[in-house]
Amino acid sequence: MILVTGVNGLIGSAVIREFARQQYPVRALVRNRAKAQALETLPGVEVVEGDMLRPETLGRALDGVDRVLLISSPDQQMVETQCTLIDAAKRAGVRHIVKLSGVTTSLDSPFLFSRMHAEIAHHLEHSGLAWTQLRPSQFMTEYLREVPTIVAERAFFLPFEDAKLTPVDLEDIAKAAFALLTTPGHEGKTYMISGPEALSMIEIAEQISLAIGEAVRYVNIAPEERKRAQLAAGIPAYVVDALDVQSRLRREGNGEEVVHPETHIALGIRPTTFAEFARRHAADFRGESGHFEGV
Ligand SMILES: NC(=O)c1ccc[n+]([C@@H]2O[C@H](COP(=O)([O-])OP(=O)(O)OC[C@H]3O[C@@H](n4cnc5c(N)ncnc54)[C@H](OP(=O)(O)O)[C@@H]3O)[C@@H](O)[C@H]2O)c1
């Protein structure tokens, strides 16, 4: 049996949908079953409740499990959450853990969450379990966070200057995770995955404009302006500070502008372009669906 964690979140739910599409049985760990109703109805998906921070709640989730896809929220407890799951999985007889992190994962990174992912990866690599790392670039869905101002002002506001990024489609990551969990030969390997193009924010705005048939502008703002807006929106101060550091690294050029086609090629996945993603989400970018506002 394969267990996927973090399945009420963005990437975890995409992975579960991929398993269902492939008609491959999978177990899905949730903290709160009431939030997982959409997953419960998918064929072959067994939803199990448990809290990764409380190993005593994980018995049923880990029973008979051979492989785990490890995902949880980027929050202050991410290291404790994921390391607790790794230790519980080992005790329960799990053989192999695939850890989802990010392309900038490094113990030396100034970006809090890249450092935390590296600490977890280090713990996993020294756990005695077989491991694989899947390291995606920025998710394309990050631009759905900009829907409120795209709808209201036909513009989005970020402090990225002329930095280029290589956003990747969640569905491509989900296909890669599915392949890493269901085919042999990936143990002890790290897979970087990005979108097929390095795009500036002006180019992203052009793609969104084409998809919705109306001009959308990118407006570069001062870092302090973004911090003020995020704090006013209720984002915790430590996250605002972490994102501010990430923005600075992006402006300086921290390697996130590098396209990584190797995982798509190795696993036989067709890379989704940002233009395709924007067309698929045209209703969201027009504010017609209401699904993604303020993601
Ligand atoms: N956004 C990006 O551009 C990007 C790029 C590269 C990598 N990443 C990484 O991708 C990862 C996942 O991101 P995401 O956007 O999918 O996160 P997300 O939407 O916040 O989902 C995380 C899920 O983890 C669950 N979770 C958290 N703590 C848990 C616990 N103690 N026990 C059980 N479940 C728990 C949450 O459950 P609840 O629903 O109950 O809260 C949630 O469903 C993060 O580690 C992030 O650093 C993100």
GROMACS .gro file of C-alpha atoms and ligand atoms in nm:
model
  343
    1MET     CA    1   0.000   0.000   0.000
    2ILE     CA    2   0.108   0.356  -0.072
    3LEU     CA    3   0.027   0.638   0.174
    4VAL     CA    4   0.016   1.004   0.064
    5THR     CA    5   0.015   1.275   0.334
    6GLY     CA    6  -0.098   1.639   0.309
    7VAL     CA    7  -0.382   1.541   0.075
    8ASN     CA    8  -0.619   1.822   0.172
    9GLY     CA    9  -0.356   2.061   0.035
   10LEU     CA   10  -0.271   2.178  -0.317
   11ILE     CA   11  -0.012   1.923  -0.425
   12GLY     CA   12  -0.133   1.630  -0.211
   13SER     CA   13  -0.485   1.650  -0.358
   14ALA     CA   14  -0.341   1.666  -0.712
   15VAL     CA   15  -0.141   1.348  -0.641
   16ILE     CA   16  -0.451   1.166  -0.512
   17ARG     CA   17  -0.646   1.270  -0.824
   18GLU     CA   18  -0.362   1.129  -1.038
   19PHE     CA   19  -0.377   0.793  -0.853
   20ALA     CA   20  -0.755   0.784  -0.909
   21ARG     CA   21  -0.710   0.871  -1.278
   22GLN     CA   22  -0.461   0.586  -1.310
   23GLN     CA   23  -0.701   0.356  -1.117
   24TYR     CA   24  -0.420   0.272  -0.875
   25PRO     CA   25  -0.521   0.213  -0.509
   26VAL     CA   26  -0.387   0.465  -0.259
   27ARG     CA   27  -0.436   0.565   0.105
   28ALA     CA   28  -0.478   0.935   0.185
   29LEU     CA   29  -0.390   1.080   0.527
   30VAL     CA   30  -0.601   1.373   0.649
   31ARG     CA   31  -0.627   1.551   0.982
   32ASN     CA   32  -0.992   1.629   0.929
   33ARG     CA   33  -1.210   1.392   0.732
   34ALA     CA   34  -1.486   1.649   0.693
   35LYS     CA   35  -1.253   1.851   0.464
   36ALA     CA   36  -1.181   1.546   0.245
   37GLN     CA   37  -1.525   1.477   0.101
   38ALA     CA   38  -1.414   1.535  -0.260
   39LEU     CA   39  -1.136   1.277  -0.217
   40GLU     CA   40  -1.360   1.015  -0.050
   41THR     CA   41  -1.567   0.980  -0.368
   42LEU     CA   42  -1.266   0.908  -0.594
   43PRO     CA   43  -1.226   0.543  -0.700
   44GLY     CA   44  -0.955   0.346  -0.517
   45VAL     CA   45  -0.889   0.618  -0.258
   46GLU     CA   46  -0.897   0.515   0.109
   47VAL     CA   47  -0.913   0.822   0.334
   48VAL     CA   48  -0.769   0.773   0.684
   49GLU     CA   49  -0.757   1.028   0.969
   50GLY     CA   50  -0.439   1.097   1.163
   51ASP     CA   51  -0.213   1.378   1.283
   52MET     CA   52   0.150   1.356   1.172
   53LEU     CA   53   0.255   1.534   1.493
   54ARG     CA   54   0.085   1.266   1.709
   55PRO     CA   55   0.234   0.924   1.625
   56GLU     CA   56  -0.029   0.751   1.842
   57THR     CA   57  -0.292   0.854   1.581
   58LEU     CA   58  -0.103   0.705   1.283
   59GLY     CA   59  -0.144   0.329   1.347
   60ARG     CA   60  -0.424   0.272   1.097
   61ALA     CA   61  -0.273   0.506   0.838
   62LEU     CA   62   0.063   0.324   0.837
   63ASP     CA   63  -0.068  -0.032   0.870
   64GLY     CA   64   0.058  -0.243   0.576
   65VAL     CA   65   0.219   0.060   0.404
   66ASP     CA   66   0.533   0.004   0.195
   67ARG     CA   67   0.587   0.355   0.052
   68VAL     CA   68   0.493   0.707   0.165
   69LEU     CA   69   0.478   1.040  -0.019
   70LEU     CA   70   0.570   1.296   0.248
   71ILE     CA   71   0.397   1.635   0.225
   72SER     CA   72   0.279   1.883   0.489
   73SER     CA   73   0.215   2.256   0.517
   74PRO     CA   74   0.500   2.506   0.493
   75ASP     CA   75   0.463   2.624   0.854
   76GLN     CA   76   0.671   2.663   1.171
   77GLN     CA   77   0.619   2.298   1.263
   78MET     CA   78   0.711   2.148   0.925
   79VAL     CA   79   1.037   1.989   1.046
   80GLU     CA   80   0.880   1.837   1.357
   81THR     CA   81   0.571   1.725   1.160
   82GLN     CA   82   0.762   1.545   0.886
   83CYS     CA   83   1.039   1.401   1.106
   84THR     CA   84   0.774   1.258   1.342
   85LEU     CA   85   0.607   1.091   1.043
   86ILE     CA   86   0.942   0.952   0.921
   87ASP     CA   87   1.014   0.798   1.263
   88ALA     CA   88   0.661   0.655   1.294
   89ALA     CA   89   0.683   0.514   0.940
   90LYS     CA   90   1.010   0.343   1.019
   91ARG     CA   91   0.866   0.182   1.333
   92ALA     CA   92   0.562   0.065   1.133
   93GLY     CA   93   0.779  -0.114   0.872
   94VAL     CA   94   0.755   0.136   0.583
   95ARG     CA   95   1.040   0.074   0.336
   96HIS     CA   96   1.063   0.384   0.118
   97ILE     CA   97   0.971   0.754   0.160
   98VAL     CA   98   0.946   1.001  -0.129
   99LYS     CA   99   0.993   1.352   0.014
  100LEU     CA  100   0.848   1.654  -0.163
  101SER     CA  101   1.051   1.973  -0.108
  102GLY     CA  102   1.161   2.249  -0.348
  103VAL     CA  103   1.435   2.330  -0.603
  104THR     CA  104   1.614   2.565  -0.362
  105THR     CA  105   1.631   2.310  -0.076
  106SER     CA  106   1.962   2.364   0.107
  107LEU     CA  107   2.085   2.365   0.466
  108ASP     CA  108   2.263   2.697   0.385
  109SER     CA  109   1.963   2.869   0.228
  110PRO     CA  110   1.863   3.207   0.374
  111PHE     CA  111   1.499   3.109   0.291
  112LEU     CA  112   1.340   2.949   0.598
  113PHE     CA  113   1.138   2.681   0.418
  114SER     CA  114   1.429   2.571   0.194
  115ARG     CA  115   1.636   2.523   0.509
  116MET     CA  116   1.356   2.331   0.681
  117HIS     CA  117   1.312   2.100   0.381
  118ALA     CA  118   1.687   2.032   0.389
  119GLU     CA  119   1.674   1.945   0.761
  120ILE     CA  120   1.393   1.697   0.694
  121ALA     CA  121   1.579   1.550   0.394
  122HIS     CA  122   1.888   1.508   0.612
  123HIS     CA  123   1.681   1.327   0.878
  124LEU     CA  124   1.527   1.102   0.611
  125GLU     CA  125   1.861   1.019   0.449
  126HIS     CA  126   1.997   0.912   0.789
  127SER     CA  127   1.684   0.720   0.893
  128GLY     CA  128   1.787   0.389   0.737
  129LEU     CA  129   1.480   0.404   0.509
  130ALA     CA  130   1.505   0.412   0.131
  131TRP     CA  131   1.443   0.769   0.011
  132THR     CA  132   1.374   0.972  -0.302
  133GLN     CA  133   1.353   1.350  -0.324
  134LEU     CA  134   1.113   1.531  -0.554
  135ARG     CA  135   1.202   1.901  -0.572
  136PRO     CA  136   0.958   2.123  -0.763
  137SER     CA  137   1.006   2.484  -0.865
  138GLN     CA  138   0.742   2.748  -0.786
  139PHE     CA  139   0.389   2.609  -0.837
  140MET     CA  140   0.196   2.775  -1.124
  141THR     CA  141  -0.097   2.800  -0.881
  142GLU     CA  142   0.095   3.075  -0.694
  143TYR     CA  143  -0.042   3.317  -0.959
  144LEU     CA  144  -0.399   3.227  -0.861
  145ARG     CA  145  -0.322   3.411  -0.534
  146GLU     CA  146  -0.318   3.726  -0.750
  147VAL     CA  147  -0.678   3.676  -0.869
  148PRO     CA  148  -0.830   3.946  -0.641
  149THR     CA  149  -0.624   4.231  -0.793
  150ILE     CA  150  -0.633   4.080  -1.143
  151VAL     CA  151  -1.014   4.093  -1.119
  152ALA     CA  152  -1.033   4.434  -0.950
  153GLU     CA  153  -0.749   4.621  -1.124
  154ARG     CA  154  -0.640   4.400  -1.416
  155ALA     CA  155  -0.294   4.395  -1.255
  156PHE     CA  156  -0.085   4.200  -1.007
  157PHE     CA  157   0.175   4.344  -0.774
  158LEU     CA  158   0.500   4.168  -0.674
  159PRO     CA  159   0.854   4.282  -0.582
  160PHE     CA  160   1.034   4.052  -0.827
  161GLU     CA  161   1.173   4.322  -1.064
  162ASP     CA  162   1.289   4.146  -1.384
  163ALA     CA  163   1.359   3.808  -1.218
  164LYS     CA  164   1.267   3.502  -1.422
  165LEU     CA  165   1.105   3.195  -1.264
  166THR     CA  166   1.014   2.853  -1.403
  167PRO     CA  167   0.668   2.780  -1.258
  168VAL     CA  168   0.554   2.417  -1.282
  169ASP     CA  169   0.204   2.274  -1.312
  170LEU     CA  170   0.081   2.079  -1.007
  171GLU     CA  171  -0.046   1.810  -1.244
  172ASP     CA  172   0.306   1.753  -1.380
  173ILE     CA  173   0.439   1.720  -1.023
  174ALA     CA  174   0.154   1.479  -0.943
  175LYS     CA  175   0.243   1.264  -1.246
  176ALA     CA  176   0.608   1.260  -1.138
  177ALA     CA  177   0.514   1.164  -0.780
  178PHE     CA  178   0.290   0.885  -0.913
  179ALA     CA  179   0.576   0.749  -1.127
  180LEU     CA  180   0.828   0.766  -0.840
  181LEU     CA  181   0.589   0.579  -0.609
  182THR     CA  182   0.475   0.309  -0.851
  183THR     CA  183   0.785   0.221  -1.056
  184PRO     CA  184   1.121   0.085  -0.936
  185GLY     CA  185   1.470   0.238  -0.959
  186HIS     CA  186   1.429   0.575  -0.784
  187GLU     CA  187   1.587   0.500  -0.446
  188GLY     CA  188   1.863   0.736  -0.332
  189LYS     CA  189   1.788   0.979  -0.618
  190THR     CA  190   1.685   1.347  -0.629
  191TYR     CA  191   1.449   1.472  -0.901
  192MET     CA  192   1.426   1.845  -0.976
  193ILE     CA  193   1.113   1.939  -1.168
  194SER     CA  194   1.022   2.278  -1.320
  195GLY     CA  195   0.804   2.421  -1.592
  196PRO     CA  196   0.942   2.424  -1.948
  197GLU     CA  197   1.019   2.800  -1.965
  198ALA     CA  198   1.188   3.071  -1.761
  199LEU     CA  199   0.938   3.360  -1.752
  200SER     CA  200   0.958   3.715  -1.620
  201MET     CA  201   0.652   3.858  -1.444
  202ILE     CA  202   0.582   4.067  -1.756
  203GLU     CA  203   0.575   3.747  -1.962
  204ILE     CA  204   0.346   3.580  -1.704
  205ALA     CA  205   0.112   3.882  -1.727
  206GLU     CA  206   0.112   3.847  -2.109
  207GLN     CA  207   0.015   3.478  -2.083
  208ILE     CA  208  -0.268   3.553  -1.839
  209SER     CA  209  -0.386   3.838  -2.069
  210LEU     CA  210  -0.397   3.604  -2.370
  211ALA     CA  211  -0.587   3.340  -2.171
  212ILE     CA  212  -0.859   3.574  -2.045
  213GLY     CA  213  -0.873   3.801  -2.350
  214GLU     CA  214  -0.805   4.120  -2.150
  215ALA     CA  215  -0.484   4.307  -2.074
  216VAL     CA  216  -0.335   4.226  -1.733
  217ARG     CA  217  -0.030   4.424  -1.615
  218TYR     CA  218   0.258   4.329  -1.390
  219VAL     CA  219   0.338   4.609  -1.145
  220ASN     CA  220   0.669   4.595  -0.964
  221ILE     CA  221   0.638   4.711  -0.603
  222ALA     CA  222   0.879   4.780  -0.319
  223PRO     CA  223   0.940   4.483  -0.085
  224GLU     CA  224   0.798   4.684   0.210
  225GLU     CA  225   0.473   4.738   0.023
  226ARG     CA  226   0.423   4.364  -0.023
  227LYS     CA  227   0.507   4.298   0.343
  228ARG     CA  228   0.250   4.556   0.456
  229ALA     CA  229  -0.020   4.404   0.232
  230GLN     CA  230   0.055   4.050   0.354
  231LEU     CA  231   0.050   4.151   0.721
  232ALA     CA  232  -0.278   4.336   0.663
  233ALA     CA  233  -0.417   4.016   0.504
  234GLY     CA  234  -0.340   3.828   0.826
  235ILE     CA  235  -0.038   3.629   0.706
  236PRO     CA  236   0.181   3.544   1.010
  237ALA     CA  237   0.486   3.771   1.048
  238TYR     CA  238   0.737   3.484   1.025
  239VAL     CA  239   0.587   3.379   0.686
  240VAL     CA  240   0.590   3.741   0.563
  241ASP     CA  241   0.958   3.767   0.661
  242ALA     CA  242   1.040   3.433   0.494
  243LEU     CA  243   0.865   3.538   0.171
  244ASP     CA  244   1.050   3.870   0.180
  245VAL     CA  245   1.383   3.683   0.192
  246GLN     CA  246   1.265   3.458  -0.093
  247SER     CA  247   1.178   3.765  -0.304
  248ARG     CA  248   1.522   3.914  -0.244
  249LEU     CA  249   1.689   3.586  -0.348
  250ARG     CA  250   1.475   3.579  -0.662
  251ARG     CA  251   1.571   3.936  -0.752
  252GLU     CA  252   1.938   3.846  -0.702
  253GLY     CA  253   1.904   3.528  -0.913
  254ASN     CA  254   1.915   3.221  -0.690
  255GLY     CA  255   1.894   2.948  -0.953
  256GLU     CA  256   1.510   2.946  -0.972
  257GLU     CA  257   1.546   3.078  -1.329
  258VAL     CA  258   1.701   2.746  -1.439
  259VAL     CA  259   1.471   2.516  -1.638
  260HIS     CA  260   1.487   2.152  -1.521
  261PRO     CA  261   1.349   1.935  -1.802
  262GLU     CA  262   1.528   1.619  -1.683
  263THR     CA  263   1.250   1.474  -1.465
  264HIS     CA  264   0.982   1.517  -1.731
  265ILE     CA  265   1.215   1.347  -1.980
  266ALA     CA  266   1.318   1.063  -1.745
  267LEU     CA  267   0.959   0.985  -1.643
  268GLY     CA  268   0.797   1.044  -1.985
  269ILE     CA  269   0.579   1.341  -1.875
  270ARG     CA  270   0.482   1.610  -2.129
  271PRO     CA  271   0.567   1.949  -1.974
  272THR     CA  272   0.268   2.181  -1.933
  273THR     CA  273   0.337   2.539  -2.042
  274PHE     CA  274   0.220   2.842  -1.842
  275ALA     CA  275   0.001   2.935  -2.141
  276GLU     CA  276  -0.183   2.601  -2.113
  277PHE     CA  277  -0.219   2.643  -1.737
  278ALA     CA  278  -0.355   2.998  -1.780
  279ARG     CA  279  -0.609   2.879  -2.042
  280ARG     CA  280  -0.720   2.593  -1.813
  281HIS     CA  281  -0.770   2.846  -1.531
  282ALA     CA  282  -0.912   3.130  -1.744
  283ALA     CA  283  -1.238   3.130  -1.545
  284ASP     CA  284  -1.040   3.147  -1.219
  285PHE     CA  285  -0.827   3.437  -1.348
  286ARG     CA  286  -1.146   3.619  -1.453
  287GLY     CA  287  -1.280   3.564  -1.099
  288GLU     CA  288  -1.573   3.362  -1.233
  289SER     CA  289  -1.517   3.042  -1.035
  290GLY     CA  290  -1.450   3.186  -0.689
  291HIS     CA  291  -1.238   2.876  -0.620
  292PHE     CA  292  -0.896   3.028  -0.601
  293GLU     CA  293  -0.942   3.380  -0.469
  294GLY     CA  294  -0.692   3.442  -0.193
  295VAL     CA  295  -0.533   3.093  -0.214
  296LIG     N1  296   0.390   2.687  -0.327
  296LIG     C1  297   0.498   2.664  -0.399
  296LIG     O1  298   0.526   2.733  -0.499
  296LIG     C2  299   0.590   2.550  -0.360
  296LIG     C3  300   0.699   2.521  -0.443
  296LIG     C4  301   0.782   2.414  -0.409
  296LIG     C5  302   0.756   2.339  -0.295
  296LIG     N2  303   0.650   2.371  -0.215
  296LIG     C6  304   0.626   2.287  -0.096
  296LIG     O2  305   0.511   2.207  -0.117
  296LIG     C7  306   0.465   2.159   0.008
  296LIG     C8  307   0.315   2.145   0.010
  296LIG     O3  308   0.258   2.263  -0.030
  296LIG     P1  309   0.099   2.278  -0.044
  296LIG     O4  310   0.080   2.412  -0.105
  296LIG     O5  311   0.037   2.159  -0.106
  296LIG     O6  312   0.060   2.285   0.112
  296LIG     P2  313  -0.082   2.299   0.175
  296LIG     O7  314  -0.184   2.333   0.069
  296LIG     O8  315  -0.066   2.385   0.295
  296LIG     O9  316  -0.115   2.149   0.222
  296LIG     C9  317  -0.047   2.087   0.323
  296LIG    C10  318  -0.134   1.978   0.383
  296LIG    O10  319  -0.059   1.919   0.493
  296LIG    C11  320  -0.151   1.888   0.593
  296LIG     N3  321  -0.088   1.881   0.725
  296LIG    C12  322  -0.019   1.979   0.788
  296LIG     N4  323   0.018   1.939   0.911
  296LIG    C13  324  -0.031   1.813   0.925
  296LIG    C14  325  -0.031   1.720   1.032
  296LIG     N5  326   0.030   1.747   1.149
  296LIG     N6  327  -0.090   1.600   1.014
  296LIG    C15  328  -0.156   1.572   0.899
  296LIG     N7  329  -0.160   1.657   0.793
  296LIG    C16  330  -0.100   1.776   0.808
  296LIG    C17  331  -0.253   2.001   0.590
  296LIG    O11  332  -0.369   1.954   0.651
  296LIG     P3  333  -0.496   2.048   0.687
  296LIG    O12  334  -0.570   2.058   0.557
  296LIG    O13  335  -0.567   1.970   0.792
  296LIG    O14  336  -0.439   2.178   0.736
  296LIG    C18  337  -0.267   2.026   0.439
  296LIG    O15  338  -0.371   1.947   0.384
  296LIG    C19  339   0.523   2.253   0.114
  296LIG    O16  340   0.618   2.182   0.189
  296LIG    C20  341   0.593   2.362   0.032
  296LIG    O17  342   0.711   2.407   0.096
  296LIG    C21  343   0.567   2.473  -0.247
   0.00000   0.00000   0.00000
